[in-house]
PDB file of N, CA, C and O in Angstrom:
ATOM      1  N   MET A  13       0.857  -1.173   0.000  1.00 57.00           N
ATOM      2  CA  MET A  13       0.000   0.000   0.000  1.00 57.00           C
ATOM      3  C   MET A  13       0.900   1.232   0.000  1.00 57.00           C
ATOM      4  O   MET A  13       1.804   1.346   0.803  1.00 57.00           O
ATOM      5  N   SER A  14       0.658   2.133  -0.906  1.00 62.00           N
ATOM      6  CA  SER A  14       1.456   3.358  -0.970  1.00 62.00           C
ATOM      7  C   SER A  14       1.041   4.291   0.158  1.00 62.00           C
ATOM      8  O   SER A  14      -0.007   4.130   0.775  1.00 62.00           O
ATOM      9  N   ASN A  15       1.888   5.285   0.418  1.00 61.00           N
ATOM     10  CA  ASN A  15       1.563   6.267   1.455  1.00 61.00           C
ATOM     11  C   ASN A  15       0.282   6.997   1.125  1.00 61.00           C
ATOM     12  O   ASN A  15      -0.524   7.286   2.002  1.00 61.00           O
ATOM     13  N   THR A  16       0.090   7.303  -0.156  1.00 61.00           N
ATOM     14  CA  THR A  16      -1.123   8.009  -0.573  1.00 61.00           C
ATOM     15  C   THR A  16      -2.354   7.161  -0.285  1.00 61.00           C
ATOM     16  O   THR A  16      -3.362   7.659   0.226  1.00 61.00           O
ATOM     17  N   GLU A  17      -2.249   5.860  -0.608  1.00 62.00           N
ATOM     18  CA  GLU A  17      -3.375   4.963  -0.335  1.00 62.00           C
ATOM     19  C   GLU A  17      -3.630   4.844   1.160  1.00 62.00           C
ATOM     20  O   GLU A  17      -4.773   4.826   1.601  1.00 62.00           O
ATOM     21  N   ALA A  18      -2.553   4.766   1.942  1.00 57.00           N
ATOM     22  CA  ALA A  18      -2.695   4.652   3.391  1.00 57.00           C
ATOM     23  C   ALA A  18      -3.362   5.890   3.957  1.00 57.00           C
ATOM     24  O   ALA A  18      -4.245   5.801   4.821  1.00 57.00           O
ATOM     25  N   HIS A  19      -2.941   7.070   3.458  1.00 56.00           N
ATOM     26  CA  HIS A  19      -3.553   8.313   3.929  1.00 56.00           C
ATOM     27  C   HIS A  19      -5.022   8.390   3.511  1.00 56.00           C
ATOM     28  O   HIS A  19      -5.869   8.835   4.281  1.00 56.00           O
ATOM     29  N   ALA A  20      -5.314   7.964   2.292  1.00 58.00           N
ATOM     30  CA  ALA A  20      -6.693   7.990   1.825  1.00 58.00           C
ATOM     31  C   ALA A  20      -7.547   7.054   2.670  1.00 58.00           C
ATOM     32  O   ALA A  20      -8.677   7.389   3.031  1.00 58.00           O
ATOM     33  N   GLU A  21      -6.976   5.884   2.986  1.00 60.00           N
ATOM     34  CA  GLU A  21      -7.714   4.938   3.820  1.00 60.00           C
ATOM     35  C   GLU A  21      -7.930   5.525   5.209  1.00 60.00           C
ATOM     36  O   GLU A  21      -9.008   5.417   5.783  1.00 60.00           O
ATOM     37  N   THR A  22      -6.928   6.178   5.747  1.00 58.00           N
ATOM     38  CA  THR A  22      -7.048   6.811   7.055  1.00 58.00           C
ATOM     39  C   THR A  22      -8.103   7.911   7.015  1.00 58.00           C
ATOM     40  O   THR A  22      -8.942   8.007   7.903  1.00 58.00           O
ATOM     41  N   ASP A  23      -8.029   8.762   5.975  1.00 57.00           N
ATOM     42  CA  ASP A  23      -9.024   9.829   5.837  1.00 57.00           C
ATOM     43  C   ASP A  23     -10.433   9.254   5.731  1.00 57.00           C
ATOM     44  O   ASP A  23     -11.373   9.783   6.310  1.00 57.00           O
ATOM     45  N   HIS A  24     -10.577   8.170   4.981  1.00 56.00           N
ATOM     46  CA  HIS A  24     -11.883   7.533   4.818  1.00 56.00           C
ATOM     47  C   HIS A  24     -12.375   7.010   6.169  1.00 56.00           C
ATOM     48  O   HIS A  24     -13.553   7.162   6.508  1.00 56.00           O
ATOM     49  N   SER A  25     -11.486   6.402   6.939  1.00 52.00           N
ATOM     50  CA  SER A  25     -11.855   5.893   8.254  1.00 52.00           C
ATOM     51  C   SER A  25     -12.296   7.024   9.163  1.00 52.00           C
ATOM     52  O   SER A  25     -13.270   6.892   9.905  1.00 52.00           O
ATOM     53  N   LEU A  26     -11.572   8.130   9.109  1.00 56.00           N
ATOM     54  CA  LEU A  26     -11.928   9.271   9.944  1.00 56.00           C
ATOM     55  C   LEU A  26     -13.273   9.849   9.532  1.00 56.00           C
ATOM     56  O   LEU A  26     -14.051  10.285  10.370  1.00 56.00           O
ATOM     57  N   ALA A  27     -13.531   9.845   8.243  1.00 56.00           N
ATOM     58  CA  ALA A  27     -14.791  10.391   7.747  1.00 56.00           C
ATOM     59  C   ALA A  27     -15.972   9.581   8.271  1.00 56.00           C
ATOM     60  O   ALA A  27     -17.047  10.118   8.500  1.00 56.00           O
ATOM     61  N   ARG A  28     -15.764   8.301   8.475  1.00 58.00           N
ATOM     62  CA  ARG A  28     -16.843   7.448   8.992  1.00 58.00           C
ATOM     63  C   ARG A  28     -16.848   7.417  10.513  1.00 58.00           C
ATOM     64  O   ARG A  28     -17.625   6.690  11.109  1.00 58.00           O
ATOM     65  N   ASN A  29     -15.937   8.190  11.141  1.00 61.00           N
ATOM     66  CA  ASN A  29     -15.841   8.247  12.598  1.00 61.00           C
ATOM     67  C   ASN A  29     -15.557   6.886  13.222  1.00 61.00           C
ATOM     68  O   ASN A  29     -16.069   6.555  14.276  1.00 61.00           O
ATOM     69  N   GLU A  30     -14.746   6.085  12.543  1.00 68.00           N
ATOM     70  CA  GLU A  30     -14.375   4.788  13.094  1.00 68.00           C
ATOM     71  C   GLU A  30     -13.284   4.981  14.130  1.00 68.00           C
ATOM     72  O   GLU A  30     -12.400   5.821  13.981  1.00 68.00           O
ATOM     73  N   ILE A  31     -13.330   4.179  15.143  1.00 79.00           N
ATOM     74  CA  ILE A  31     -12.273   4.174  16.139  1.00 79.00           C
ATOM     75  C   ILE A  31     -11.426   2.942  15.855  1.00 79.00           C
ATOM     76  O   ILE A  31     -11.932   1.820  15.810  1.00 79.00           O
ATOM     77  N   LEU A  32     -10.126   3.161  15.655  1.00 76.00           N
ATOM     78  CA  LEU A  32      -9.231   2.057  15.353  1.00 76.00           C
ATOM     79  C   LEU A  32      -8.764   1.392  16.638  1.00 76.00           C
ATOM     80  O   LEU A  32      -8.490   2.062  17.632  1.00 76.00           O
ATOM     81  N   THR A  33      -8.650   0.084  16.574  1.00 84.00           N
ATOM     82  CA  THR A  33      -8.095  -0.644  17.713  1.00 84.00           C
ATOM     83  C   THR A  33      -6.580  -0.508  17.689  1.00 84.00           C
ATOM     84  O   THR A  33      -5.993  -0.090  16.679  1.00 84.00           O
ATOM     85  N   ASP A  34      -5.935  -0.877  18.772  1.00 81.00           N
ATOM     86  CA  ASP A  34      -4.472  -0.835  18.824  1.00 81.00           C
ATOM     87  C   ASP A  34      -3.863  -1.686  17.717  1.00 81.00           C
ATOM     88  O   ASP A  34      -2.903  -1.286  17.063  1.00 81.00           O
ATOM     89  N   ASN A  35      -4.427  -2.869  17.495  1.00 82.00           N
ATOM     90  CA  ASN A  35      -3.907  -3.761  16.456  1.00 82.00           C
ATOM     91  C   ASN A  35      -4.054  -3.152  15.064  1.00 82.00           C
ATOM     92  O   ASN A  35      -3.181  -3.303  14.213  1.00 82.00           O
ATOM     93  N   GLU A  36      -5.155  -2.468  14.807  1.00 80.00           N
ATOM     94  CA  GLU A  36      -5.357  -1.823  13.504  1.00 80.00           C
ATOM     95  C   GLU A  36      -4.344  -0.694  13.303  1.00 80.00           C
ATOM     96  O   GLU A  36      -3.813  -0.524  12.209  1.00 80.00           O
ATOM     97  N   ILE A  37      -4.077   0.040  14.359  1.00 78.00           N
ATOM     98  CA  ILE A  37      -3.082   1.117  14.273  1.00 78.00           C
ATOM     99  C   ILE A  37      -1.707   0.528  13.985  1.00 78.00           C
ATOM    100  O   ILE A  37      -0.980   1.004  13.107  1.00 78.00           O
ATOM    101  N   ILE A  38      -1.348  -0.536  14.690  1.00 81.00           N
ATOM    102  CA  ILE A  38      -0.043  -1.177  14.493  1.00 81.00           C
ATOM    103  C   ILE A  38       0.074  -1.712  13.072  1.00 81.00           C
ATOM    104  O   ILE A  38       1.098  -1.529  12.416  1.00 81.00           O
ATOM    105  N   ARG A  39      -0.976  -2.371  12.563  1.00 82.00           N
ATOM    106  CA  ARG A  39      -0.937  -2.893  11.185  1.00 82.00           C
ATOM    107  C   ARG A  39      -0.749  -1.768  10.180  1.00 82.00           C
ATOM    108  O   ARG A  39      -0.010  -1.902   9.208  1.00 82.00           O
ATOM    109  N   THR A  40      -1.405  -0.636  10.396  1.00 79.00           N
ATOM    110  CA  THR A  40      -1.288   0.502   9.484  1.00 79.00           C
ATOM    111  C   THR A  40       0.132   1.041   9.484  1.00 79.00           C
ATOM    112  O   THR A  40       0.714   1.298   8.429  1.00 79.00           O
ATOM    113  N   VAL A  41       0.723   1.185  10.667  1.00 80.00           N
ATOM    114  CA  VAL A  41       2.089   1.713  10.766  1.00 80.00           C
ATOM    115  C   VAL A  41       3.077   0.751  10.131  1.00 80.00           C
ATOM    116  O   VAL A  41       3.971   1.158   9.388  1.00 80.00           O
ATOM    117  N   ILE A  42       2.928  -0.546  10.388  1.00 81.00           N
ATOM    118  CA  ILE A  42       3.834  -1.538   9.804  1.00 81.00           C
ATOM    119  C   ILE A  42       3.725  -1.525   8.286  1.00 81.00           C
ATOM    120  O   ILE A  42       4.725  -1.601   7.578  1.00 81.00           O
ATOM    121  N   ALA A  43       2.517  -1.406   7.764  1.00 77.00           N
ATOM    122  CA  ALA A  43       2.321  -1.360   6.310  1.00 77.00           C
ATOM    123  C   ALA A  43       3.026  -0.145   5.715  1.00 77.00           C
ATOM    124  O   ALA A  43       3.640  -0.231   4.655  1.00 77.00           O
ATOM    125  N   GLU A  44       2.975   0.998   6.401  1.00 73.00           N
ATOM    126  CA  GLU A  44       3.653   2.196   5.915  1.00 73.00           C
ATOM    127  C   GLU A  44       5.161   2.011   5.968  1.00 73.00           C
ATOM    128  O   GLU A  44       5.882   2.422   5.067  1.00 73.00           O
ATOM    129  N   ASP A  45       5.671   1.367   7.026  1.00 65.00           N
ATOM    130  CA  ASP A  45       7.109   1.127   7.147  1.00 65.00           C
ATOM    131  C   ASP A  45       7.601   0.187   6.059  1.00 65.00           C
ATOM    132  O   ASP A  45       8.707   0.338   5.552  1.00 65.00           O
ATOM    133  N   ASP A  46       6.793  -0.800   5.678  1.00 62.00           N
ATOM    134  CA  ASP A  46       7.188  -1.741   4.633  1.00 62.00           C
ATOM    135  C   ASP A  46       7.398  -1.029   3.305  1.00 62.00           C
ATOM    136  O   ASP A  46       8.256  -1.421   2.519  1.00 62.00           O
ATOM    137  N   ASP A  47       6.638   0.024   3.032  1.00 59.00           N
ATOM    138  CA  ASP A  47       6.793   0.778   1.792  1.00 59.00           C
ATOM    139  C   ASP A  47       8.162   1.453   1.745  1.00 59.00           C
ATOM    140  O   ASP A  47       8.746   1.623   0.685  1.00 59.00           O
ATOM    141  N   ASP A  48       8.698   1.857   2.892  1.00 56.00           N
ATOM    142  CA  ASP A  48       9.981   2.544   2.948  1.00 56.00           C
ATOM    143  C   ASP A  48      11.156   1.609   2.692  1.00 56.00           C
ATOM    144  O   ASP A  48      12.248   2.047   2.376  1.00 56.00           O
ATOM    145  N   ASP A  49      10.960   0.292   2.834  1.00 56.00           N
ATOM    146  CA  ASP A  49      12.037  -0.671   2.639  1.00 56.00           C
ATOM    147  C   ASP A  49      12.486  -0.775   1.193  1.00 56.00           C
ATOM    148  O   ASP A  49      13.556  -1.289   0.905  1.00 56.00           O
ATOM    149  N   ASP A  50      11.689  -0.274   0.264  1.00 60.00           N
ATOM    150  CA  ASP A  50      12.015  -0.373  -1.151  1.00 60.00           C
ATOM    151  C   ASP A  50      13.010   0.691  -1.593  1.00 60.00           C
ATOM    152  O   ASP A  50      13.436   0.697  -2.739  1.00 60.00           O
ATOM    153  N   VAL A  51      13.399   1.587  -0.708  1.00 63.00           N
ATOM    154  CA  VAL A  51      14.299   2.684  -1.047  1.00 63.00           C
ATOM    155  C   VAL A  51      15.715   2.141  -1.174  1.00 63.00           C
ATOM    156  O   VAL A  51      16.220   1.449  -0.297  1.00 63.00           O
ATOM    157  N   THR A  52      16.365   2.438  -2.301  1.00 66.00           N
ATOM    158  CA  THR A  52      17.732   2.006  -2.550  1.00 66.00           C
ATOM    159  C   THR A  52      18.668   3.173  -2.290  1.00 66.00           C
ATOM    160  O   THR A  52      18.397   4.286  -2.729  1.00 66.00           O
ATOM    161  N   PRO A  53      19.772   2.926  -1.570  1.00 66.00           N
ATOM    162  CA  PRO A  53      20.724   4.020  -1.340  1.00 66.00           C
ATOM    163  C   PRO A  53      21.213   4.583  -2.664  1.00 66.00           C
ATOM    164  O   PRO A  53      21.477   3.844  -3.607  1.00 66.00           O
ATOM    165  N   VAL A  54      21.326   5.900  -2.725  1.00 70.00           N
ATOM    166  CA  VAL A  54      21.719   6.559  -3.963  1.00 70.00           C
ATOM    167  C   VAL A  54      23.202   6.397  -4.225  1.00 70.00           C
ATOM    168  O   VAL A  54      23.627   6.137  -5.331  1.00 70.00           O
ATOM    169  N   ASN A  55      24.017   6.549  -3.158  1.00 65.00           N
ATOM    170  CA  ASN A  55      25.461   6.561  -3.346  1.00 65.00           C
ATOM    171  C   ASN A  55      26.082   5.362  -2.657  1.00 65.00           C
ATOM    172  O   ASN A  55      26.143   5.308  -1.435  1.00 65.00           O
ATOM    173  N   LEU A  56      26.585   4.407  -3.428  1.00 78.00           N
ATOM    174  CA  LEU A  56      27.227   3.236  -2.866  1.00 78.00           C
ATOM    175  C   LEU A  56      28.744   3.389  -2.839  1.00 78.00           C
ATOM    176  O   LEU A  56      29.441   2.504  -2.381  1.00 78.00           O
ATOM    177  N   VAL A  57      29.262   4.521  -3.308  1.00 84.00           N
ATOM    178  CA  VAL A  57      30.698   4.768  -3.353  1.00 84.00           C
ATOM    179  C   VAL A  57      31.130   5.402  -2.042  1.00 84.00           C
ATOM    180  O   VAL A  57      30.485   6.316  -1.536  1.00 84.00           O
ATOM    181  N   LYS A  58      32.220   4.916  -1.474  1.00 88.00           N
ATOM    182  CA  LYS A  58      32.757   5.468  -0.222  1.00 88.00           C
ATOM    183  C   LYS A  58      33.349   6.844  -0.495  1.00 88.00           C
ATOM    184  O   LYS A  58      34.128   7.033  -1.405  1.00 88.00           O
ATOM    185  N   ILE A  59      32.943   7.834   0.311  1.00 88.00           N
ATOM    186  CA  ILE A  59      33.434   9.202   0.169  1.00 88.00           C
ATOM    187  C   ILE A  59      34.479   9.436   1.249  1.00 88.00           C
ATOM    188  O   ILE A  59      34.227   9.180   2.430  1.00 88.00           O
ATOM    189  N   SER A  60      35.633   9.935   0.855  1.00 90.00           N
ATOM    190  CA  SER A  60      36.710  10.183   1.813  1.00 90.00           C
ATOM    191  C   SER A  60      36.395  11.413   2.655  1.00 90.00           C
ATOM    192  O   SER A  60      35.567  12.246   2.293  1.00 90.00           O
ATOM    193  N   HIS A  61      37.093  11.519   3.790  1.00 90.00           N
ATOM    194  CA  HIS A  61      36.906  12.676   4.663  1.00 90.00           C
ATOM    195  C   HIS A  61      37.310  13.961   3.946  1.00 90.00           C
ATOM    196  O   HIS A  61      36.631  14.985   4.080  1.00 90.00           O
ATOM    197  N   SER A  62      38.383  13.910   3.178  1.00 92.00           N
ATOM    198  CA  SER A  62      38.825  15.126   2.482  1.00 92.00           C
ATOM    199  C   SER A  62      37.811  15.552   1.423  1.00 92.00           C
ATOM    200  O   SER A  62      37.568  16.747   1.237  1.00 92.00           O
ATOM    201  N   GLU A  63      37.185  14.595   0.744  1.00 93.00           N
ATOM    202  CA  GLU A  63      36.137  14.937  -0.223  1.00 93.00           C
ATOM    203  C   GLU A  63      34.936  15.555   0.484  1.00 93.00           C
ATOM    204  O   GLU A  63      34.330  16.507  -0.025  1.00 93.00           O
ATOM    205  N   ALA A  64      34.610  15.040   1.656  1.00 93.00           N
ATOM    206  CA  ALA A  64      33.489  15.583   2.420  1.00 93.00           C
ATOM    207  C   ALA A  64      33.783  17.015   2.856  1.00 93.00           C
ATOM    208  O   ALA A  64      32.908  17.885   2.790  1.00 93.00           O
ATOM    209  N   VAL A  65      35.028  17.276   3.278  1.00 94.00           N
ATOM    210  CA  VAL A  65      35.408  18.623   3.706  1.00 94.00           C
ATOM    211  C   VAL A  65      35.256  19.599   2.542  1.00 94.00           C
ATOM    212  O   VAL A  65      34.698  20.689   2.698  1.00 94.00           O
ATOM    213  N   VAL A  66      35.728  19.210   1.367  1.00 95.00           N
ATOM    214  CA  VAL A  66      35.620  20.077   0.185  1.00 95.00           C
ATOM    215  C   VAL A  66      34.151  20.353  -0.133  1.00 95.00           C
ATOM    216  O   VAL A  66      33.750  21.499  -0.374  1.00 95.00           O
ATOM    217  N   ALA A  67      33.320  19.308  -0.112  1.00 95.00           N
ATOM    218  CA  ALA A  67      31.901  19.465  -0.423  1.00 95.00           C
ATOM    219  C   ALA A  67      31.210  20.358   0.617  1.00 95.00           C
ATOM    220  O   ALA A  67      30.393  21.218   0.266  1.00 95.00           O
ATOM    221  N   LEU A  68      31.554  20.179   1.881  1.00 95.00           N
ATOM    222  CA  LEU A  68      30.934  20.989   2.930  1.00 95.00           C
ATOM    223  C   LEU A  68      31.407  22.434   2.870  1.00 95.00           C
ATOM    224  O   LEU A  68      30.636  23.352   3.143  1.00 95.00           O
ATOM    225  N   ASN A  69      32.677  22.658   2.504  1.00 95.00           N
ATOM    226  CA  ASN A  69      33.166  24.031   2.319  1.00 95.00           C
ATOM    227  C   ASN A  69      32.383  24.720   1.203  1.00 95.00           C
ATOM    228  O   ASN A  69      31.977  25.881   1.341  1.00 95.00           O
ATOM    229  N   THR A  70      32.174  23.997   0.108  1.00 96.00           N
ATOM    230  CA  THR A  70      31.400  24.552  -1.013  1.00 96.00           C
ATOM    231  C   THR A  70      29.967  24.835  -0.580  1.00 96.00           C
ATOM    232  O   THR A  70      29.406  25.899  -0.879  1.00 96.00           O
ATOM    233  N   SER A  71      29.368  23.898   0.151  1.00 96.00           N
ATOM    234  CA  SER A  71      27.994  24.074   0.627  1.00 96.00           C
ATOM    235  C   SER A  71      27.891  25.263   1.569  1.00 96.00           C
ATOM    236  O   SER A  71      26.938  26.046   1.492  1.00 96.00           O
ATOM    237  N   LEU A  72      28.877  25.402   2.438  1.00 95.00           N
ATOM    238  CA  LEU A  72      28.872  26.516   3.384  1.00 95.00           C
ATOM    239  C   LEU A  72      28.997  27.847   2.653  1.00 95.00           C
ATOM    240  O   LEU A  72      28.276  28.801   2.954  1.00 95.00           O
ATOM    241  N   GLN A  73      29.886  27.902   1.683  1.00 96.00           N
ATOM    242  CA  GLN A  73      30.048  29.135   0.905  1.00 96.00           C
ATOM    243  C   GLN A  73      28.738  29.482   0.198  1.00 96.00           C
ATOM    244  O   GLN A  73      28.289  30.627   0.223  1.00 96.00           O
ATOM    245  N   TRP A  74      28.111  28.496  -0.411  1.00 96.00           N
ATOM    246  CA  TRP A  74      26.844  28.720  -1.104  1.00 96.00           C
ATOM    247  C   TRP A  74      25.769  29.195  -0.127  1.00 96.00           C
ATOM    248  O   TRP A  74      25.023  30.142  -0.416  1.00 96.00           O
ATOM    249  N   ALA A  75      25.677  28.543   1.040  1.00 95.00           N
ATOM    250  CA  ALA A  75      24.663  28.903   2.033  1.00 95.00           C
ATOM    251  C   ALA A  75      24.854  30.338   2.510  1.00 95.00           C
ATOM    252  O   ALA A  75      23.887  31.080   2.694  1.00 95.00           O
ATOM    253  N   GLU A  76      26.108  30.745   2.697  1.00 95.00           N
ATOM    254  CA  GLU A  76      26.381  32.119   3.139  1.00 95.00           C
ATOM    255  C   GLU A  76      26.005  33.120   2.048  1.00 95.00           C
ATOM    256  O   GLU A  76      25.445  34.180   2.332  1.00 95.00           O
ATOM    257  N   GLU A  77      26.282  32.779   0.784  1.00 96.00           N
ATOM    258  CA  GLU A  77      25.913  33.657  -0.334  1.00 96.00           C
ATOM    259  C   GLU A  77      24.398  33.779  -0.462  1.00 96.00           C
ATOM    260  O   GLU A  77      23.888  34.815  -0.911  1.00 96.00           O
ATOM    261  N   GLN A  78      23.672  32.736  -0.072  1.00 95.00           N
ATOM    262  CA  GLN A  78      22.207  32.735  -0.160  1.00 95.00           C
ATOM    263  C   GLN A  78      21.562  33.326   1.092  1.00 95.00           C
ATOM    264  O   GLN A  78      20.351  33.322   1.224  1.00 95.00           O
ATOM    265  N   ASN A  79      22.388  33.815   2.002  1.00 94.00           N
ATOM    266  CA  ASN A  79      21.912  34.411   3.257  1.00 94.00           C
ATOM    267  C   ASN A  79      21.072  33.450   4.093  1.00 94.00           C
ATOM    268  O   ASN A  79      20.023  33.818   4.623  1.00 94.00           O
ATOM    269  N   PHE A  80      21.556  32.225   4.202  1.00 93.00           N
ATOM    270  CA  PHE A  80      20.890  31.265   5.082  1.00 93.00           C
ATOM    271  C   PHE A  80      20.958  31.780   6.511  1.00 93.00           C
ATOM    272  O   PHE A  80      21.803  32.598   6.849  1.00 93.00           O
ATOM    273  N   GLU A  81      20.086  31.282   7.350  1.00 93.00           N
ATOM    274  CA  GLU A  81      20.083  31.675   8.748  1.00 93.00           C
ATOM    275  C   GLU A  81      21.338  31.139   9.438  1.00 93.00           C
ATOM    276  O   GLU A  81      21.910  30.129   9.028  1.00 93.00           O
ATOM    277  N   ALA A  82      21.742  31.829  10.494  1.00 94.00           N
ATOM    278  CA  ALA A  82      22.986  31.498  11.191  1.00 94.00           C
ATOM    279  C   ALA A  82      23.012  30.053  11.666  1.00 94.00           C
ATOM    280  O   ALA A  82      24.038  29.369  11.535  1.00 94.00           O
ATOM    281  N   HIS A  83      21.905  29.549  12.200  1.00 93.00           N
ATOM    282  CA  HIS A  83      21.911  28.178  12.721  1.00 93.00           C
ATOM    283  C   HIS A  83      22.115  27.148  11.602  1.00 93.00           C
ATOM    284  O   HIS A  83      22.685  26.089  11.824  1.00 93.00           O
ATOM    285  N   GLU A  84      21.676  27.469  10.390  1.00 94.00           N
ATOM    286  CA  GLU A  84      21.883  26.562   9.260  1.00 94.00           C
ATOM    287  C   GLU A  84      23.350  26.535   8.857  1.00 94.00           C
ATOM    288  O   GLU A  84      23.925  25.476   8.593  1.00 94.00           O
ATOM    289  N   ASN A  85      23.979  27.707   8.840  1.00 94.00           N
ATOM    290  CA  ASN A  85      25.402  27.780   8.523  1.00 94.00           C
ATOM    291  C   ASN A  85      26.225  27.088   9.603  1.00 94.00           C
ATOM    292  O   ASN A  85      27.223  26.416   9.309  1.00 94.00           O
ATOM    293  N   MET A  86      25.798  27.241  10.859  1.00 95.00           N
ATOM    294  CA  MET A  86      26.517  26.603  11.955  1.00 95.00           C
ATOM    295  C   MET A  86      26.471  25.080  11.830  1.00 95.00           C
ATOM    296  O   MET A  86      27.454  24.393  12.118  1.00 95.00           O
ATOM    297  N   LEU A  87      25.356  24.545  11.378  1.00 94.00           N
ATOM    298  CA  LEU A  87      25.251  23.106  11.177  1.00 94.00           C
ATOM    299  C   LEU A  87      26.255  22.638  10.127  1.00 94.00           C
ATOM    300  O   LEU A  87      26.958  21.640  10.322  1.00 94.00           O
ATOM    301  N   LEU A  88      26.345  23.369   9.024  1.00 94.00           N
ATOM    302  CA  LEU A  88      27.317  23.006   7.980  1.00 94.00           C
ATOM    303  C   LEU A  88      28.742  23.082   8.517  1.00 94.00           C
ATOM    304  O   LEU A  88      29.574  22.222   8.212  1.00 94.00           O
ATOM    305  N   ARG A  89      29.032  24.107   9.334  1.00 95.00           N
ATOM    306  CA  ARG A  89      30.371  24.230   9.923  1.00 95.00           C
ATOM    307  C   ARG A  89      30.675  23.049  10.840  1.00 95.00           C
ATOM    308  O   ARG A  89      31.777  22.503  10.826  1.00 95.00           O
ATOM    309  N   ARG A  90      29.679  22.662  11.649  1.00 94.00           N
ATOM    310  CA  ARG A  90      29.884  21.523  12.559  1.00 94.00           C
ATOM    311  C   ARG A  90      30.154  20.243  11.786  1.00 94.00           C
ATOM    312  O   ARG A  90      31.042  19.460  12.140  1.00 94.00           O
ATOM    313  N   LEU A  91      29.388  20.029  10.723  1.00 94.00           N
ATOM    314  CA  LEU A  91      29.613  18.843   9.892  1.00 94.00           C
ATOM    315  C   LEU A  91      31.000  18.868   9.264  1.00 94.00           C
ATOM    316  O   LEU A  91      31.707  17.856   9.244  1.00 94.00           O
ATOM    317  N   ARG A  92      31.399  20.035   8.755  1.00 94.00           N
ATOM    318  CA  ARG A  92      32.729  20.179   8.154  1.00 94.00           C
ATOM    319  C   ARG A  92      33.816  19.895   9.187  1.00 94.00           C
ATOM    320  O   ARG A  92      34.775  19.175   8.913  1.00 94.00           O
ATOM    321  N   ASN A  93      33.657  20.436  10.394  1.00 94.00           N
ATOM    322  CA  ASN A  93      34.653  20.243  11.441  1.00 94.00           C
ATOM    323  C   ASN A  93      34.752  18.786  11.857  1.00 94.00           C
ATOM    324  O   ASN A  93      35.848  18.288  12.129  1.00 94.00           O
ATOM    325  N   ARG A  94      33.625  18.071  11.877  1.00 92.00           N
ATOM    326  CA  ARG A  94      33.660  16.639  12.179  1.00 92.00           C
ATOM    327  C   ARG A  94      34.419  15.888  11.097  1.00 92.00           C
ATOM    328  O   ARG A  94      35.189  14.971  11.386  1.00 92.00           O
ATOM    329  N   ALA A  95      34.191  16.259   9.852  1.00 92.00           N
ATOM    330  CA  ALA A  95      34.901  15.597   8.753  1.00 92.00           C
ATOM    331  C   ALA A  95      36.388  15.872   8.846  1.00 92.00           C
ATOM    332  O   ALA A  95      37.212  14.989   8.592  1.00 92.00           O
ATOM    333  N   LYS A  96      36.761  17.098   9.241  1.00 91.00           N
ATOM    334  CA  LYS A  96      38.180  17.454   9.381  1.00 91.00           C
ATOM    335  C   LYS A  96      38.838  16.645  10.502  1.00 91.00           C
ATOM    336  O   LYS A  96      39.966  16.188  10.362  1.00 91.00           O
ATOM    337  N   LYS A  97      38.125  16.454  11.632  1.00 90.00           N
ATOM    338  CA  LYS A  97      38.675  15.705  12.763  1.00 90.00           C
ATOM    339  C   LYS A  97      38.969  14.259  12.383  1.00 90.00           C
ATOM    340  O   LYS A  97      39.929  13.679  12.865  1.00 90.00           O
ATOM    341  N   ASN A  98      38.122  13.700  11.550  1.00 80.00           N
ATOM    342  CA  ASN A  98      38.278  12.292  11.155  1.00 80.00           C
ATOM    343  C   ASN A  98      39.269  12.119  10.011  1.00 80.00           C
ATOM    344  O   ASN A  98      39.544  11.012   9.598  1.00 80.00           O
ATOM    345  N   HIS A  99      39.767  13.214   9.502  1.00 71.00           N
ATOM    346  CA  HIS A  99      40.695  13.168   8.364  1.00 71.00           C
ATOM    347  C   HIS A  99      42.042  12.680   8.818  1.00 71.00           C
ATOM    348  O   HIS A  99      42.637  12.814   9.719  1.00 71.00           O
TER     349      HIS A  99
END
């Protein structure tokens, strides 16, 4: 069942004012989780720490040029610094 179908089924249930049992709720959640298992990782290539640092430096520069909020830039800096430590 796709997420859209699950949501439609949920909306339909709510429209009829049905009360779901605990087991029905668990089955619905498990069915939604099963749909997520079909996701294939995009990048199977190992990225080195130095490559990550370069990419994060570029991302940080771009974010600053786009006037991102300070907390967003700080997150990129923290990620970059972690990559540098592991280098």
